[in-house]
Coordinates of C-alpha atoms in Angstrom, one line a residue:
Chain A
X1 CA 18.2 14.3 -23.1
X2 CA 16.7 17.7 -22.2
X3 CA 15.9 18.3 -18.7
X4 CA 13.3 20.5 -17.2
X5 CA 13.3 24.1 -18.8
X6 CA 11.7 27.2 -17.2
X7 CA 11.2 30.5 -18.8
X8 CA 11.8 33.4 -18.2
X9 CA 14.8 32.7 -16.0
X10 CA 14.3 36.1 -14.3
X11 CA 11.2 38.3 -14.2
X12 CA 10.7 41.7 -12.7
X13 CA 7.6 43.3 -12.5
X14 CA 5.5 45.9 -10.7
X15 CA 3.0 45.4 -7.7
X16 CA -0.5 44.9 -9.1
X17 CA 0.8 43.4 -12.6
X18 CA -0.1 40.0 -13.9
X19 CA 2.6 37.3 -14.7
X20 CA 2.9 34.1 -16.3
X21 CA 5.9 31.5 -15.6
X22 CA 6.3 28.5 -18.2
X23 CA 7.7 25.1 -17.4
X24 CA 8.6 22.6 -19.9
X25 CA 9.0 19.2 -18.4
X26 CA 11.0 16.1 -19.6
X27 CA 9.3 14.6 -22.5
X28 CA 6.8 11.8 -21.4
X29 CA 6.8 12.9 -17.7
X30 CA 3.2 12.6 -16.7
X31 CA 3.4 14.2 -13.3
X32 CA 4.4 17.8 -12.9
X33 CA 4.9 19.9 -9.7
X34 CA 5.3 23.7 -8.9
X35 CA 7.2 24.7 -5.7
X36 CA 7.9 28.3 -4.5
X37 CA 11.4 29.0 -2.7
X38 CA 11.7 32.1 -0.6
X39 CA 15.2 33.4 0.5
X40 CA 16.9 31.0 2.9
X41 CA 14.1 28.7 2.9
X42 CA 13.4 25.1 1.3
X43 CA 11.2 24.9 -1.5
X44 CA 7.4 24.7 -0.7
X45 CA 4.7 22.8 -2.5
X46 CA 2.1 24.6 -4.7
X47 CA 0.4 22.4 -7.1
X48 CA 0.5 18.9 -8.7
X49 CA -0.6 18.0 -12.1
X50 CA -1.3 14.3 -13.2
X51 CA -1.6 14.8 -16.8
X52 CA -3.8 17.6 -17.6
X53 CA -5.7 18.1 -14.3
X54 CA -4.6 19.4 -10.9
X55 CA -4.6 16.7 -8.8
X56 CA -3.8 18.9 -5.7
X57 CA -3.6 22.6 -5.7
X58 CA -3.9 22.6 -1.8
X59 CA -0.3 24.6 -1.7
X60 CA -1.5 27.7 -3.6
X61 CA -1.4 30.4 -1.3
X62 CA -4.5 32.3 -2.6
X63 CA -6.8 32.7 -5.7
X64 CA -4.2 35.1 -7.3
X65 CA -2.4 32.0 -8.2
X66 CA -3.4 29.7 -10.8
X67 CA -1.9 27.1 -12.9
X68 CA -2.7 25.0 -16.2
X69 CA -1.5 22.2 -18.1
X70 CA -3.8 22.1 -21.2
X71 CA -2.1 19.3 -23.2
X72 CA -0.5 17.4 -20.3
X73 CA 3.0 18.7 -21.1
X74 CA 3.9 22.5 -20.8
X75 CA 2.4 24.0 -17.8
X76 CA 1.9 27.8 -17.0
X77 CA 1.8 29.3 -13.5
X78 CA -0.2 32.4 -13.4
X79 CA -0.1 35.1 -10.9
X80 CA -2.7 38.1 -10.9
X81 CA -2.3 41.3 -9.1
X82 CA 1.3 40.5 -7.8
X83 CA 2.3 41.4 -4.5
X84 CA 5.8 42.1 -3.2
X85 CA 5.5 39.2 -1.0
X86 CA 5.1 36.9 -4.1
X87 CA 8.8 37.4 -4.8
X88 CA 10.6 34.2 -4.7
X89 CA 12.3 31.7 -7.0
X90 CA 9.4 29.5 -8.7
X91 CA 10.6 26.0 -9.2
X92 CA 9.0 23.4 -11.6
X93 CA 9.6 19.5 -11.5
X94 CA 8.5 16.7 -13.2
X95 CA 8.4 12.7 -12.9
X96 CA 7.9 9.9 -15.1
X97 CA 5.0 8.4 -13.3
X98 CA 2.2 9.1 -10.9
X99 CA 3.9 10.7 -8.0
X100 CA 4.5 7.4 -6.3
X101 CA 6.7 7.8 -2.8
X102 CA 9.6 6.1 -4.6
X103 CA 9.6 8.3 -7.7
X104 CA 12.4 10.8 -8.3
X105 CA 11.5 14.4 -9.2
X106 CA 13.7 16.5 -11.7
X107 CA 13.8 20.1 -11.2
X108 CA 14.2 22.9 -13.6
X109 CA 16.5 25.8 -12.5
X110 CA 13.7 28.1 -11.7
X111 CA 12.4 31.5 -12.3
X112 CA 13.4 34.3 -10.1
X113 CA 10.4 36.8 -9.6
X114 CA 10.8 40.1 -8.3
X115 CA 7.9 42.2 -7.4
X116 CA 8.9 45.8 -7.1
Chain B
X1 CA 3.4 14.2 7.8
X2 CA 6.1 12.7 9.7
X3 CA 9.0 15.3 10.0
X4 CA 12.8 15.2 9.9
X5 CA 15.5 17.0 11.7
X6 CA 18.9 17.9 10.4
X7 CA 21.5 20.2 11.4
X8 CA 21.5 23.7 10.3
X9 CA 25.3 23.4 8.7
X10 CA 28.2 21.3 8.5
X11 CA 31.7 21.9 7.3
X12 CA 34.2 19.4 5.7
X13 CA 37.4 19.5 4.1
X14 CA 37.9 18.7 0.4
X15 CA 38.6 14.9 -0.3
X16 CA 37.7 13.8 3.1
X17 CA 34.5 11.7 3.8
X18 CA 31.2 13.5 5.0
X19 CA 28.5 12.1 7.0
X20 CA 25.1 14.0 7.1
X21 CA 22.8 13.0 9.7
X22 CA 18.8 13.0 9.7
X23 CA 16.5 12.1 12.5
X24 CA 12.9 10.9 11.7
X25 CA 11.8 9.5 14.9
X26 CA 8.2 9.6 13.9
X27 CA 8.8 7.7 10.6
X28 CA 6.0 5.1 9.6
X29 CA 6.4 1.8 8.1
X30 CA 5.9 2.7 4.7
X31 CA 7.6 6.1 4.5
X32 CA 10.7 6.3 1.9
X33 CA 13.6 8.4 3.0
X34 CA 14.9 10.7 0.2
X35 CA 17.8 12.9 0.0
X36 CA 17.9 15.9 -2.5
X37 CA 20.5 18.5 -2.8
X38 CA 20.5 22.1 -4.1
X39 CA 23.5 23.8 -5.4
X40 CA 23.8 27.6 -5.2
X41 CA 21.6 29.2 -7.8
X42 CA 20.2 25.7 -8.9
X43 CA 16.9 23.8 -8.7
X44 CA 17.3 20.7 -6.2
X45 CA 18.5 17.6 -7.7
X46 CA 18.0 13.9 -6.4
X47 CA 20.7 12.2 -4.5
X48 CA 19.4 8.8 -3.3
X49 CA 16.5 7.3 -1.5
X50 CA 15.7 4.0 0.4
X51 CA 13.3 2.4 2.6
X52 CA 15.0 0.0 4.9
X53 CA 18.2 -1.4 3.6
X54 CA 21.2 0.5 3.0
X55 CA 21.6 2.0 -0.7
X56 CA 24.6 3.0 -2.7
X57 CA 24.7 4.8 -6.0
X58 CA 27.5 6.9 -7.9
X59 CA 26.9 10.0 -5.9
X60 CA 26.4 8.9 -2.3
X61 CA 25.5 6.2 0.1
X62 CA 22.5 6.0 2.4
X63 CA 22.8 4.3 5.8
X64 CA 19.4 3.6 7.4
X65 CA 19.3 2.8 10.9
X66 CA 17.7 -0.3 12.1
X67 CA 14.7 1.3 13.8
X68 CA 14.6 3.6 10.8
X69 CA 14.3 6.7 13.2
X70 CA 17.5 8.2 11.7
X71 CA 19.6 8.1 8.6
X72 CA 23.0 9.2 7.4
X73 CA 23.8 10.3 3.8
X74 CA 27.5 9.7 3.3
X75 CA 29.7 11.4 0.7
X76 CA 32.6 9.2 0.4
X77 CA 35.0 11.9 -1.0
X78 CA 34.0 15.5 -0.8
X79 CA 34.7 17.9 -3.6
X80 CA 34.1 21.6 -3.9
X81 CA 31.0 20.8 -6.1
X82 CA 29.5 18.8 -3.2
X83 CA 29.1 22.4 -1.5
X84 CA 25.2 22.7 -1.1
X85 CA 22.0 22.4 1.0
X86 CA 21.0 18.7 1.5
X87 CA 17.5 17.9 2.4
X88 CA 16.4 14.7 4.1
X89 CA 12.8 14.2 3.0
X90 CA 10.2 11.4 3.9
X91 CA 7.6 10.4 1.5
X92 CA 4.4 8.3 2.3
X93 CA 1.5 6.7 0.5
X94 CA -1.1 9.5 1.6
X95 CA -2.8 11.9 -0.7
X96 CA 0.2 14.4 -0.2
X97 CA 3.0 11.8 -0.4
X98 CA 3.8 13.2 -4.0
X99 CA 4.8 16.5 -2.7
X100 CA 8.2 16.9 -1.3
X101 CA 8.4 18.7 2.1
X102 CA 11.9 20.0 2.0
X103 CA 12.3 21.7 5.3
X104 CA 15.5 23.8 5.8
X105 CA 18.2 21.3 5.1
X106 CA 21.9 21.2 6.0
X107 CA 24.1 23.7 4.2
X108 CA 27.3 21.7 3.5
X109 CA 30.5 23.9 3.4
X110 CA 33.5 22.2 1.8
X111 CA 36.8 23.8 2.2
X112 CA 40.1 23.0 0.2

């Protein structure tokens, strides 16, 4: 079956612009996660959705970052007034249940964001 | 959250077994031990997880110490496709237990 997909695969933007990154989770997965990975580092948690609601957004670095999942499936990560420090690979993952400690998370290939 | 310690890098010859260690001396009784790996230019992928007993699947084996303060991921016969960064991650039942805390992992180099 289809895995997690993310679009675009690459995004180049200028400092100060607004960007949207899209994630299509595996069909039927209720939990969705966003992570950010800087060069040479492991992925860092940003936000977790259970259904349509953000159950935990404590990893979002500041109020320029926002994410939605209006119908409990596709999610969009939105970044306002982008800064060069936002350049990273943004990863999306989904899991079939409620984020239990034994769950497996399935990752997409990521969107590489470059802010010039 | 309980933390893990892994070597920065390891090297193996192709077709030989690889033992990737992970120390987690502050693990709690309910923490699961998960391993993920990340191939170059790809998202992480699940490898294996366990709680107390050793586990085997088609990708690898997980050996967990009796006191659970360490574990070892075993690749029985390394291939060039196994070259990746391997992350050892603890997950608990706290409010943040669903998020994977990746750390820096171990970069595995496999040579022909």
